[in-house]
Coordinates of C-alpha atoms and ligand atoms in Angstrom, one line a residue:
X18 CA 10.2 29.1 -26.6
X19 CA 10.4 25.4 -25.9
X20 CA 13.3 23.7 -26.0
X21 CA 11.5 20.3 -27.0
X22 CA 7.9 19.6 -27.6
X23 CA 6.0 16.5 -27.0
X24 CA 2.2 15.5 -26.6
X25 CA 2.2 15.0 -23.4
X26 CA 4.7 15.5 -20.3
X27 CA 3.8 13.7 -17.3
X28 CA 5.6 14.7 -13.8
X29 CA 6.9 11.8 -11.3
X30 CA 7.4 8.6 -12.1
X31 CA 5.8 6.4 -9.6
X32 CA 3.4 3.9 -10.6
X33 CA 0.8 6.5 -11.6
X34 CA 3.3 8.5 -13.7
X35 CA 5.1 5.4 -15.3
X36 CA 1.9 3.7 -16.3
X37 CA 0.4 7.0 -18.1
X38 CA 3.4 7.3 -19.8
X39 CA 3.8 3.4 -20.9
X40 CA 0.0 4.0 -22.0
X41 CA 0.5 7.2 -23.7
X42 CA 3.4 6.0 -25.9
X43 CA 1.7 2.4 -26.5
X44 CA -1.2 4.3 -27.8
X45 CA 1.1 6.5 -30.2
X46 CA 1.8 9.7 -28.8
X47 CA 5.3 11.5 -27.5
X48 CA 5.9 11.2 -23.8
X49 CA 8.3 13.2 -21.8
X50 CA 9.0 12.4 -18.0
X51 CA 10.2 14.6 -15.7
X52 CA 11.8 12.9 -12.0
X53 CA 13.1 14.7 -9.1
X54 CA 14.2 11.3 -7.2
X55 CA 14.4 7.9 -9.1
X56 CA 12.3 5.9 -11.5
X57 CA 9.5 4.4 -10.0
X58 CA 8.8 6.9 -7.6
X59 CA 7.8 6.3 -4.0
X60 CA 6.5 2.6 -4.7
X61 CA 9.6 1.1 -6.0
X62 CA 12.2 3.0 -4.2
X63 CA 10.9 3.7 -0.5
X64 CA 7.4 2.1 -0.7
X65 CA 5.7 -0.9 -1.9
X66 CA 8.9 -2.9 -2.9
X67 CA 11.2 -2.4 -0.7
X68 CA 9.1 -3.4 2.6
X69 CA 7.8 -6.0 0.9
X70 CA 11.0 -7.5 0.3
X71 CA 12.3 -6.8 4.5
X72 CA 8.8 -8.7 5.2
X73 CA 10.2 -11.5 3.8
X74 CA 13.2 -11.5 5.6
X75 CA 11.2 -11.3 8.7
X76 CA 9.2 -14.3 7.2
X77 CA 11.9 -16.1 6.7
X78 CA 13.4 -15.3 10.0
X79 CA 10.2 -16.3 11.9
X80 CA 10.5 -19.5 9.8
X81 CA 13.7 -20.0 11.6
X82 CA 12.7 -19.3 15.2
X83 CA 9.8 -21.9 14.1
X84 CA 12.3 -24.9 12.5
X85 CA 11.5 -27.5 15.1
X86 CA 8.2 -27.4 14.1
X87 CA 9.4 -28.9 10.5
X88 CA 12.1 -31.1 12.3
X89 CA 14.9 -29.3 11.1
X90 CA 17.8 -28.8 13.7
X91 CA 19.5 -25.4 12.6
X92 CA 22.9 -24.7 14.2
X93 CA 23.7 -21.2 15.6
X94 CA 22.4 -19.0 13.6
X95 CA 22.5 -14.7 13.1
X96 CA 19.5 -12.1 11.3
X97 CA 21.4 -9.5 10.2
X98 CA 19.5 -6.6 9.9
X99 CA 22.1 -4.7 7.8
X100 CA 21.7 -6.9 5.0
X101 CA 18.2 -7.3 5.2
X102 CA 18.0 -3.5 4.7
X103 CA 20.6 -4.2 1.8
X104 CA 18.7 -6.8 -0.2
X105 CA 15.7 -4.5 0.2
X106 CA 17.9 -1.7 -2.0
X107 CA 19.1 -4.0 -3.9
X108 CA 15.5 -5.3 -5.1
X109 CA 14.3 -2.1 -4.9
X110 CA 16.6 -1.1 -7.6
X111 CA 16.5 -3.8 -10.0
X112 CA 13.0 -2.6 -9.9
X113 CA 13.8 1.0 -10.6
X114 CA 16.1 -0.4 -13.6
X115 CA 13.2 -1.8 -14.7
X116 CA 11.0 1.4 -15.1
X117 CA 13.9 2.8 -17.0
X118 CA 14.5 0.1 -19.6
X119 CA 10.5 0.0 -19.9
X120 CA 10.9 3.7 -20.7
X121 CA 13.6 3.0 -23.2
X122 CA 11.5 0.6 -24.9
X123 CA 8.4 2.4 -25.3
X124 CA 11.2 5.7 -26.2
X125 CA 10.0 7.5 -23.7
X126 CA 11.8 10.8 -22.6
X127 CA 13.2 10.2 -18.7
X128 CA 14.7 13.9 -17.8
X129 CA 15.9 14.4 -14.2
X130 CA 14.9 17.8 -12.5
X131 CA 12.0 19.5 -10.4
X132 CA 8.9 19.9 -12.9
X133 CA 6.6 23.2 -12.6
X134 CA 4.1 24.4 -14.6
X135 CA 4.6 27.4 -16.2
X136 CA 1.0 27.6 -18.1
X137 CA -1.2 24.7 -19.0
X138 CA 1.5 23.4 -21.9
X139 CA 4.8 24.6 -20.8
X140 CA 6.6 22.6 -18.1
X141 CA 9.8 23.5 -16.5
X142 CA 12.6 21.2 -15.4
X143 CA 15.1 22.7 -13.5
X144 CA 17.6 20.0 -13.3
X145 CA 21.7 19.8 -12.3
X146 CA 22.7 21.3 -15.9
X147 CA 20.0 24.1 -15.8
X148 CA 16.6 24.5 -17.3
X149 CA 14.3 23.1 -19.8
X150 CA 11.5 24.0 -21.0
X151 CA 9.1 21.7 -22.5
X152 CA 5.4 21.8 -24.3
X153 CA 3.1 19.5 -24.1
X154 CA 0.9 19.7 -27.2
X155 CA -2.3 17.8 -25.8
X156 CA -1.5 17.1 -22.1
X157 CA 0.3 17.2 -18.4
X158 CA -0.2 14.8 -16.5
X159 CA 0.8 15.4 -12.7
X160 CA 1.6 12.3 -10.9
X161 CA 3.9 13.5 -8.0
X162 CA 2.5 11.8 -5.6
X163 CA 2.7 12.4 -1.2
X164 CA 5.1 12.7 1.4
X165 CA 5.0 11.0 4.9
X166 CA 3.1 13.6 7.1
X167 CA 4.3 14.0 11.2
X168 CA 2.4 15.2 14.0
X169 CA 1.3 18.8 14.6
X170 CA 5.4 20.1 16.4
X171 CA 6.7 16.9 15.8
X172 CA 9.7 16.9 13.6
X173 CA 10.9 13.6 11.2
X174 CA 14.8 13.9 11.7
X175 CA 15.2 10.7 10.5
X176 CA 17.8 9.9 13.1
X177 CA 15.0 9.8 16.5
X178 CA 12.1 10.2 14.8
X179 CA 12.2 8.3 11.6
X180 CA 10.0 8.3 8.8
X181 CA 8.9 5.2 6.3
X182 CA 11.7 7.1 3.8
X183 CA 14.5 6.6 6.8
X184 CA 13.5 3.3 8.1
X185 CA 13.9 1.5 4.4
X186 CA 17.1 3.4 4.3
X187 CA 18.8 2.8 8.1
X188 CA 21.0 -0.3 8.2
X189 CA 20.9 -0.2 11.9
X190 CA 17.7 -1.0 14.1
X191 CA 16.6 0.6 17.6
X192 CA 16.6 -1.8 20.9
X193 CA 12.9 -0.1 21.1
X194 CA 10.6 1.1 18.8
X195 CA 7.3 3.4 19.0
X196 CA 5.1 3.2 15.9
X197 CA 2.2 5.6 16.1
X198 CA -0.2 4.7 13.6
X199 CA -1.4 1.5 13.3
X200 CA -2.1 1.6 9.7
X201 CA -0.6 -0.5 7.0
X202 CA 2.9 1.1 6.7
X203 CA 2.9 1.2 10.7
X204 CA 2.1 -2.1 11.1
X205 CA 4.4 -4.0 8.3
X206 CA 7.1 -1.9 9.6
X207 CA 6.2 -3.5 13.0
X208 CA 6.0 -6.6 12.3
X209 CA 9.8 -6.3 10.8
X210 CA 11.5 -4.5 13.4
X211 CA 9.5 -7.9 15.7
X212 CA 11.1 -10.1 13.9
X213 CA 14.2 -8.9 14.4
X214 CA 14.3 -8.3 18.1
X215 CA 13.2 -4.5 18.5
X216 CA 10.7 -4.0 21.8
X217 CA 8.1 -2.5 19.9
X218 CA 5.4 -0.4 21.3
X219 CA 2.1 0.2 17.9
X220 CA -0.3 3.4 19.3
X221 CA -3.5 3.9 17.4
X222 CA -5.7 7.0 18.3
X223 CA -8.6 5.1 17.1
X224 CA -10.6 2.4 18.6
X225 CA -8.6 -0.2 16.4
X226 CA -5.5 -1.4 14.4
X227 CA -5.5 -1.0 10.8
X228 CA -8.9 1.0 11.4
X229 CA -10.1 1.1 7.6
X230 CA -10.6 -3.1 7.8
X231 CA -13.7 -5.1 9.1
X232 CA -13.8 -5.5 13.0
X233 CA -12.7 -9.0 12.9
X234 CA -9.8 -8.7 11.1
X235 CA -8.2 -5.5 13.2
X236 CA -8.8 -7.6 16.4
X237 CA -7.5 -10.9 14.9
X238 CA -4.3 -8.7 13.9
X239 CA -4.3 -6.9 16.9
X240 CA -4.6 -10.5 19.1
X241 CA -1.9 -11.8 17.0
X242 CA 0.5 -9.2 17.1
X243 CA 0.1 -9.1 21.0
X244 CA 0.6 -12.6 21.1
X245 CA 4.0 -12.6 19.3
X246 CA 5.0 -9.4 21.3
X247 CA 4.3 -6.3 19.9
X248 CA 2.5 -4.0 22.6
X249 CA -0.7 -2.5 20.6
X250 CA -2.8 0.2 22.1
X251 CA -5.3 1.5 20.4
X252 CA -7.4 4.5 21.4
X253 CA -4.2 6.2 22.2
X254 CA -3.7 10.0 21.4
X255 CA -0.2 10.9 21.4
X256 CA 0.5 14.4 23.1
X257 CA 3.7 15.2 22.6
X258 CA 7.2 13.9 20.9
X259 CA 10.4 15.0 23.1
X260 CA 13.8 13.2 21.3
X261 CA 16.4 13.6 24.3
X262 CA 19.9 12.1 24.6
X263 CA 19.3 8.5 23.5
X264 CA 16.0 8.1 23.7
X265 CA 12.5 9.5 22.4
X266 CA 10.2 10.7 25.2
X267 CA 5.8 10.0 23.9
X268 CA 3.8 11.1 25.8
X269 CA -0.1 9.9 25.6
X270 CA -3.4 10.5 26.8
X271 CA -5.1 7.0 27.5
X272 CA -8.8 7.9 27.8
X273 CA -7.6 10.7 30.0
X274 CA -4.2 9.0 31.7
X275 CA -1.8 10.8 30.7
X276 CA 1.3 8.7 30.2
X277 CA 5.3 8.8 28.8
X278 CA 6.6 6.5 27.3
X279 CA 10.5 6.0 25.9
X280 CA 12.2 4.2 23.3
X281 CA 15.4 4.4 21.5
X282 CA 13.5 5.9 18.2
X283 CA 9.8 7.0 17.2
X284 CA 8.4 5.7 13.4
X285 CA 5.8 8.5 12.4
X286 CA 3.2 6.5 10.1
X287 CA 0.2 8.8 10.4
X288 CA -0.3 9.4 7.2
X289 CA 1.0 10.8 3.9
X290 CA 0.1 14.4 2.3
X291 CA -0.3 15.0 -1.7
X292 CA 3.2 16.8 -2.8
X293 CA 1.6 20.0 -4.8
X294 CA 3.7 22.6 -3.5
X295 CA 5.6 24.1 -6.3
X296 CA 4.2 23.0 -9.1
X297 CA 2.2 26.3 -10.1
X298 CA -1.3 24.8 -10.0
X299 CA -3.4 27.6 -7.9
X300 CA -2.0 30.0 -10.3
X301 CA -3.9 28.1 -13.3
X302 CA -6.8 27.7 -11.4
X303 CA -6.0 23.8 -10.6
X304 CA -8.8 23.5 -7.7
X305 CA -7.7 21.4 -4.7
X306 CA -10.1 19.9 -2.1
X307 CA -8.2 19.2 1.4
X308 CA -4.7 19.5 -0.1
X309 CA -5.9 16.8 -3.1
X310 CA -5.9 17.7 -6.6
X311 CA -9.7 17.1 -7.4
X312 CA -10.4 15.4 -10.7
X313 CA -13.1 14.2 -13.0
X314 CA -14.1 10.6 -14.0
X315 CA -11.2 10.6 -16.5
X316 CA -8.6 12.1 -14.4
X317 CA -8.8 15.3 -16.0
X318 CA -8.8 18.5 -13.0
X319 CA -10.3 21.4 -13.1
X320 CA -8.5 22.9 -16.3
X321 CA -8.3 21.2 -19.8
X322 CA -5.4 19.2 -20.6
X323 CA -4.2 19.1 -17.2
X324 CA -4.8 15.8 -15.6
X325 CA -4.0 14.1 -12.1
X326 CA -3.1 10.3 -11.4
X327 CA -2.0 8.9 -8.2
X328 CA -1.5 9.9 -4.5
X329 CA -1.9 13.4 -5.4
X330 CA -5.5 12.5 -6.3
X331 CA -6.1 10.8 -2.1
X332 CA -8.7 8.3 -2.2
X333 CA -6.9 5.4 -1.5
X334 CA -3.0 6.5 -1.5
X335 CA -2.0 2.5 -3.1
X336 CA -0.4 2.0 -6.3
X337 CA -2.8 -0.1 -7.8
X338 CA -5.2 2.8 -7.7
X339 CA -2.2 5.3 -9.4
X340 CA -1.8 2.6 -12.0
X341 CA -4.8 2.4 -13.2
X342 CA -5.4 5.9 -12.9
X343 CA -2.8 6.4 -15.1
X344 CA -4.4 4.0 -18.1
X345 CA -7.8 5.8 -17.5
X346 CA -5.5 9.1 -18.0
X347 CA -3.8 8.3 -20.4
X348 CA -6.8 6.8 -22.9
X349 CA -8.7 9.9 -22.4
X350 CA -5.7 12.0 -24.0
X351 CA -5.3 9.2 -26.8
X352 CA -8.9 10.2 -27.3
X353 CA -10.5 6.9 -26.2
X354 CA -13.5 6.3 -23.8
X355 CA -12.0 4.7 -20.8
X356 CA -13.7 2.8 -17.8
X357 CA -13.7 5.2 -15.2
X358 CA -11.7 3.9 -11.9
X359 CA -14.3 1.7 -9.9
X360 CA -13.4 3.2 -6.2
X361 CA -15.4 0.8 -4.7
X362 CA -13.8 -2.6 -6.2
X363 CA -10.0 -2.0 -5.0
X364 CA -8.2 -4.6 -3.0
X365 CA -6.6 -3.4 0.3
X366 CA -4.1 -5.0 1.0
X367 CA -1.1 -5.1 4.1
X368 CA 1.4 -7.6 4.1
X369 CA 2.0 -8.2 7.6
X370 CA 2.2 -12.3 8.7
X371 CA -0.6 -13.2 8.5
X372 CA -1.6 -10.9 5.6
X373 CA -4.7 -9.0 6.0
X374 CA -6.4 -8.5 2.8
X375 CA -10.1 -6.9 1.8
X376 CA -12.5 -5.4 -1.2
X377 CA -15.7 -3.6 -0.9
X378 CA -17.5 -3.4 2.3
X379 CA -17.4 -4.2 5.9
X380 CA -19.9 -6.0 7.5
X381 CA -20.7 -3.0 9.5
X382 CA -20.3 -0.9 6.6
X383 CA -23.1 -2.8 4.6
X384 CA -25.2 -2.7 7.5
X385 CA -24.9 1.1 7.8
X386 CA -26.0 1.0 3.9
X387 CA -29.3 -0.5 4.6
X388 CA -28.3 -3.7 3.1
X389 CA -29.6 -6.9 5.1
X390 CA -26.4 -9.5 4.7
X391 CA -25.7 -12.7 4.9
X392 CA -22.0 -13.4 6.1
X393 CA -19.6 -16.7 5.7
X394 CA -16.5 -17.5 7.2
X395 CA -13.8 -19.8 7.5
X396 CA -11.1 -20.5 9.2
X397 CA -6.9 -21.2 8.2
X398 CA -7.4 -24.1 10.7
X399 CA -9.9 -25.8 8.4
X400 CA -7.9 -25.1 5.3
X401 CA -6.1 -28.6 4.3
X402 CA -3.4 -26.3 2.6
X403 CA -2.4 -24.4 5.6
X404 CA -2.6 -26.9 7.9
X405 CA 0.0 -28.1 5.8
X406 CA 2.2 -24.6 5.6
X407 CA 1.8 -24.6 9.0
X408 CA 0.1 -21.2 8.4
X409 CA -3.3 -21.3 10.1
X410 CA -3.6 -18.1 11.8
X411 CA -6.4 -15.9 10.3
X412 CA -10.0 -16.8 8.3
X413 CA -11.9 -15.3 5.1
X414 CA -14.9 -13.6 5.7
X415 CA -17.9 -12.9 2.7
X416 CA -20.5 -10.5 3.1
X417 CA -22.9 -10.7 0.6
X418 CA -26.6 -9.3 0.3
X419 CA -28.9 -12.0 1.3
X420 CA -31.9 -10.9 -1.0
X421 CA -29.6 -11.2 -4.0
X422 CA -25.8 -12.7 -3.3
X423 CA -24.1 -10.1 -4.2
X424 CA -20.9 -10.4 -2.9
X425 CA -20.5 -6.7 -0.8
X426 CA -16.8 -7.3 0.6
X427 CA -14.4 -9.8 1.4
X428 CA -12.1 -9.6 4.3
X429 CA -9.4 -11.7 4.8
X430 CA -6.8 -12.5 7.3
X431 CA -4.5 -15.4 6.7
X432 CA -1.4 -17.1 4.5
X433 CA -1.6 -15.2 1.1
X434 CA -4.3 -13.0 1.5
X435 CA -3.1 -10.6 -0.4
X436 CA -2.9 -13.0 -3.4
X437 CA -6.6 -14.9 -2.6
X438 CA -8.5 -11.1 -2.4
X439 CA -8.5 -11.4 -6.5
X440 CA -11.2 -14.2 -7.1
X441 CA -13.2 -11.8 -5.2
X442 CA -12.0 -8.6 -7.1
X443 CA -13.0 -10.5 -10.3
X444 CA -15.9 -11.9 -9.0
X445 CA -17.1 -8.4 -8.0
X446 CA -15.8 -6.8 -11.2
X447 CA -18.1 -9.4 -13.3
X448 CA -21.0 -9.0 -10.7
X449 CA -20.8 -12.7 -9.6
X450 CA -23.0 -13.9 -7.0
X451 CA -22.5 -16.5 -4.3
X452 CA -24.0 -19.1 -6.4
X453 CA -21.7 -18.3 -9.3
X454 CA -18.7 -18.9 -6.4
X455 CA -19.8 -22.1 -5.3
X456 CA -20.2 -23.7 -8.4
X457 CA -16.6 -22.7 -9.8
X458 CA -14.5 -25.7 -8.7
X459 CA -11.6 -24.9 -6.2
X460 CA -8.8 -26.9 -6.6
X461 CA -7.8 -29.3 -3.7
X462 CA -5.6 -28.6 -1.6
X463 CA -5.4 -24.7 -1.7
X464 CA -5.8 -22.0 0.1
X465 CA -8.3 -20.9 -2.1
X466 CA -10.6 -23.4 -1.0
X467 CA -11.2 -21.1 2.0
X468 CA -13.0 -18.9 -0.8
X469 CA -15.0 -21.6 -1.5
X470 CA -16.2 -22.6 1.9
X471 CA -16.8 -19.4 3.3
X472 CA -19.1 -18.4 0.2
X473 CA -20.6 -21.5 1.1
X474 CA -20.9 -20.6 4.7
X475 CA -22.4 -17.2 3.8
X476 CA -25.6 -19.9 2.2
X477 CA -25.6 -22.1 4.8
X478 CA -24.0 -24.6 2.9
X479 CA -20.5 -25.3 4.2
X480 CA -18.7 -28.9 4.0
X481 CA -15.7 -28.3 5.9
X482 CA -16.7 -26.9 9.3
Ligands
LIG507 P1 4.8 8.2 -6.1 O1 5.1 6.8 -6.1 O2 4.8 8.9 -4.8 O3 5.8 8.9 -7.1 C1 5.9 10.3 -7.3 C2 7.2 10.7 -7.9 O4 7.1 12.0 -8.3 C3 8.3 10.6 -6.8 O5 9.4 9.9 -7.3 C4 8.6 12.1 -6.5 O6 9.9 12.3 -6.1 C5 8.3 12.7 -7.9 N1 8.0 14.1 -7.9 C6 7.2 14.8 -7.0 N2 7.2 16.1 -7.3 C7 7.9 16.2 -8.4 C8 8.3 17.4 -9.2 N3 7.8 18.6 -9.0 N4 9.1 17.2 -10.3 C9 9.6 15.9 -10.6 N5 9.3 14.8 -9.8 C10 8.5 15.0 -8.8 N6 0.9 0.9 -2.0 C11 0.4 -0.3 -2.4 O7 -0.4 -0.4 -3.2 N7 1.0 -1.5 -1.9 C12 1.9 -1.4 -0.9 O8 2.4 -2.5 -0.5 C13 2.4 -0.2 -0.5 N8 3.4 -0.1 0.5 C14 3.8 1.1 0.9 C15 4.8 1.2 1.8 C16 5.3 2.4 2.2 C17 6.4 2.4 3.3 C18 4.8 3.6 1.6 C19 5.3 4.9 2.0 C20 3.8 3.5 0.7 C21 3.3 2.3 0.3 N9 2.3 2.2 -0.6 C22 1.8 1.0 -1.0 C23 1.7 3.4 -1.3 C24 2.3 3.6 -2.6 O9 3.7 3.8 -2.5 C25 1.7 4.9 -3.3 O10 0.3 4.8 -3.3 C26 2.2 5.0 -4.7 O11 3.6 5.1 -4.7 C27 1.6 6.3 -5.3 O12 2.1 6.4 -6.6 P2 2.2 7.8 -7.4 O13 2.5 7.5 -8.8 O14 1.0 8.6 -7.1 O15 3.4 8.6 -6.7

């Protein structure tokens, strides 16, 4: 027997689960959380926020390395890395408040505990004061989300070889640092540990950094990154892991070399696996492709009334995606018709300086497709608005189709990228062309005007270059 019912009980509380639930309630029905960890899940806590906030201290500390530039003399001056890490909780937190009070509003249920399923409507929390049982009437929705994975033998201590989950937490930073994985979490922790002093070593086993980008963007990154320090090789497969007194032995194959390198610690970001262990699903007959709950256009898996938002989905493991996973979820139970998720139209985005930024296809990609394309670009340097930032490192890129404009992907590497990918992700979601770009009037200065130009590059047409 149940101790409490409620129409629907959704497990985790990251920005897939939170956003069901908001959804759920705002569209009438009774909502039940269940968390193991704190509010706002991976993205708040250890994820998304937290790095987002130490990039900015390494922003601001570059900033400072750079004040000559602006004429600004600056006395003796210390980064403290300890209290970088401690604004980072604290902002973190404030954020994790925030989840709560939302769930208070929208009198949502927040119970703390490990959530199973015991059938297809009874969920079990097994929490610090015991057990609870609760039904959901019309739905589950399991939103728990992934784990940092390691190497095959390679063990995350979190003292020598460190996670994403240890580095947001560890107030103290390495002389020397190897990153392997040259992805987005491996390279914005990179660039933060650079900032602050750490010899840091980024090994990619494929051909190029942040591999899922364009071409030109991994190499601008990758030239970049060099350029301010960070050793990058890419290509790299790392062999073996040996943590020893003091230091962390790698050891890599180089296109047959093999190699060892040291450093004080080793950050494992190769990847993150969906966290399904425990929660009952084989037993219901909840199929699984790869480790990944697989499920339908509206989020619902392979059994009725069970549904699936979030990491634990794959795809693309970003919190966008979960979020609006979650409304799609949720609107289906409320017995709407949502708008499936549109895969192809979200923005990737890593926050590195400069920012790197994308949506839809490479321009490789679109060739592989068939597609004849036109591409534009432009570069920072010619942007008025960085020139004055003092932030012209990077360029946007368009690829459209050049029978029809249609805009096939955007790639961007610059100041705010991560901001300027949304004209596109508009553009794209209302099927504008590059005719419809050009004649929407850019402000002056911006950095959007690199928009502008590079659509007008892509016809041919460009004023500023
Ligand atoms: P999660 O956020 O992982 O939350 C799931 C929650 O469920 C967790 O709190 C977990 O403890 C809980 N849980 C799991 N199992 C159970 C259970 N049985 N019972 C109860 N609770 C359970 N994405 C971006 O879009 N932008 C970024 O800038 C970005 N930066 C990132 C930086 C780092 C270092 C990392 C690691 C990830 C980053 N991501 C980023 C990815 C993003 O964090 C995830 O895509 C997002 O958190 C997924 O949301 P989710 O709701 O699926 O699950």
């Amino acid at each position: 027997m149940a101790n409490q019912g409620f129409d629907v009980v959704v497990i985790g509380t990251g920005p897939g689960g939170y956003v069901a639930a908001i959804r759920c309630a705002q569209l009438g029905l009774a909502v039940a959380t269940v968390e193991d960890d704190r509010p706002g899940g991976v993205c708040l806590n250890w994820g998304c926020i937290p790095t987002k906030a130490l990039l900015r201290n390494a922003e601001i500390v570059d900033l400072f390395h750079r004040a000559d530039e602006f004429g600004i003399t600056v006395g003796e001056w210390r980064a403290d890395y300890a209290q970088a890490i401690q604004r980072s909780r604290r902002v973190a937190d404030r954020m994790a408040k925030g989840v709560e009070f939302l769930f208070r509003k929208n009198k949502i249920t927040l119970l703390a505990g490990v959530g199973s399923l015991k059938s297809k409507s009874i969920v079990e929390v097994k929490g610090k004061g015991g057990v609870e049982i609760l039904e959901a009437r019309r739905a589950v929705i399991l939103a728990t989300g992934s784990e940092p994975k390691s190497l095959p033998g390679v063990a995350i201590d979190e003292t020598q070889v460190i996670s994403s989950n240890g580095a947001v937490r560890t107030e103290t930073r390495p002389a020397s640092l190897v990153v392997i994985g040259a992805g987005a979490v491996g390279m914005e922790f990179a660039d933060v540990y650079r900032a602050y002093g750490v010899e840091v070593t980024v090994l990619e086993a494929l051909p190029r950094v942040l591999p899922l980008e364009d071409e030109e963007a991994s190499a601008q990154i990758a030239r970049l990154f060099t350029r301010r320090g960070v050793t990058v090789r890419t290509g790299v497969k790392v062999v073996k892991v040996t943590p020893g007194k003091g230091s962390v032995a790698v050891e890599i194959d180089a296109e047959g070399t093999r190699e060892t390198l040291t450093a004080a610690q080793v950050l494992m970001a190769v990847g993150r696996a969906a966290r399904t262990k425990g929660l009952g699903l084989e037993a219901l007959g909840v199929t699984m492709d790869r480790g990944l709950v697989t499920v339908g256009p509206t989020m619902e898996t392979a059994v009725k009334g069970i549904f699936a938002v979030g990491d634990v989905t794959g795809r693309q493991m970003l919190a966008h995606k979960a979020m609006a996973e979650g409304v799609v979820a949720a609107e289906a139970i409320a017995g709407r018709s949502p708008r499936p998720v549109d895969y192809g139209n979200v923005p990737s985005c890593t926050y590195c300086r400069p920012q790197v930024a994308s949506i839809g296809l490479s321009e490789a990609a679109a060739k592989a497709d068939g597609r004849e394309v036109s591409v534009g670009r432009f570069p920072f340097t010619a942007n008025g608005k960085a020139v004055a930032l003092g932030e012209t490192e990077g360029f946007l890129k368009v690829v459209a189709d050049k029978r029809t404009g249609e805009i096939l992907g955007v790639h961007i590497v610059g100041p705010e990228a991560t901001e300027l990918i949304h004209e596109f992700a508009v553009g794209r979601t209302l099927e504008a062309t590059l005719e419809e770009i050009i004649h929407t009037i850019h402000a002056h200065p911006t950095l959007s005007e690199a928009s502008l130009e590079a659509t007008l590059a892509a016809l041919g047409q460009a004023i500023h270059i």
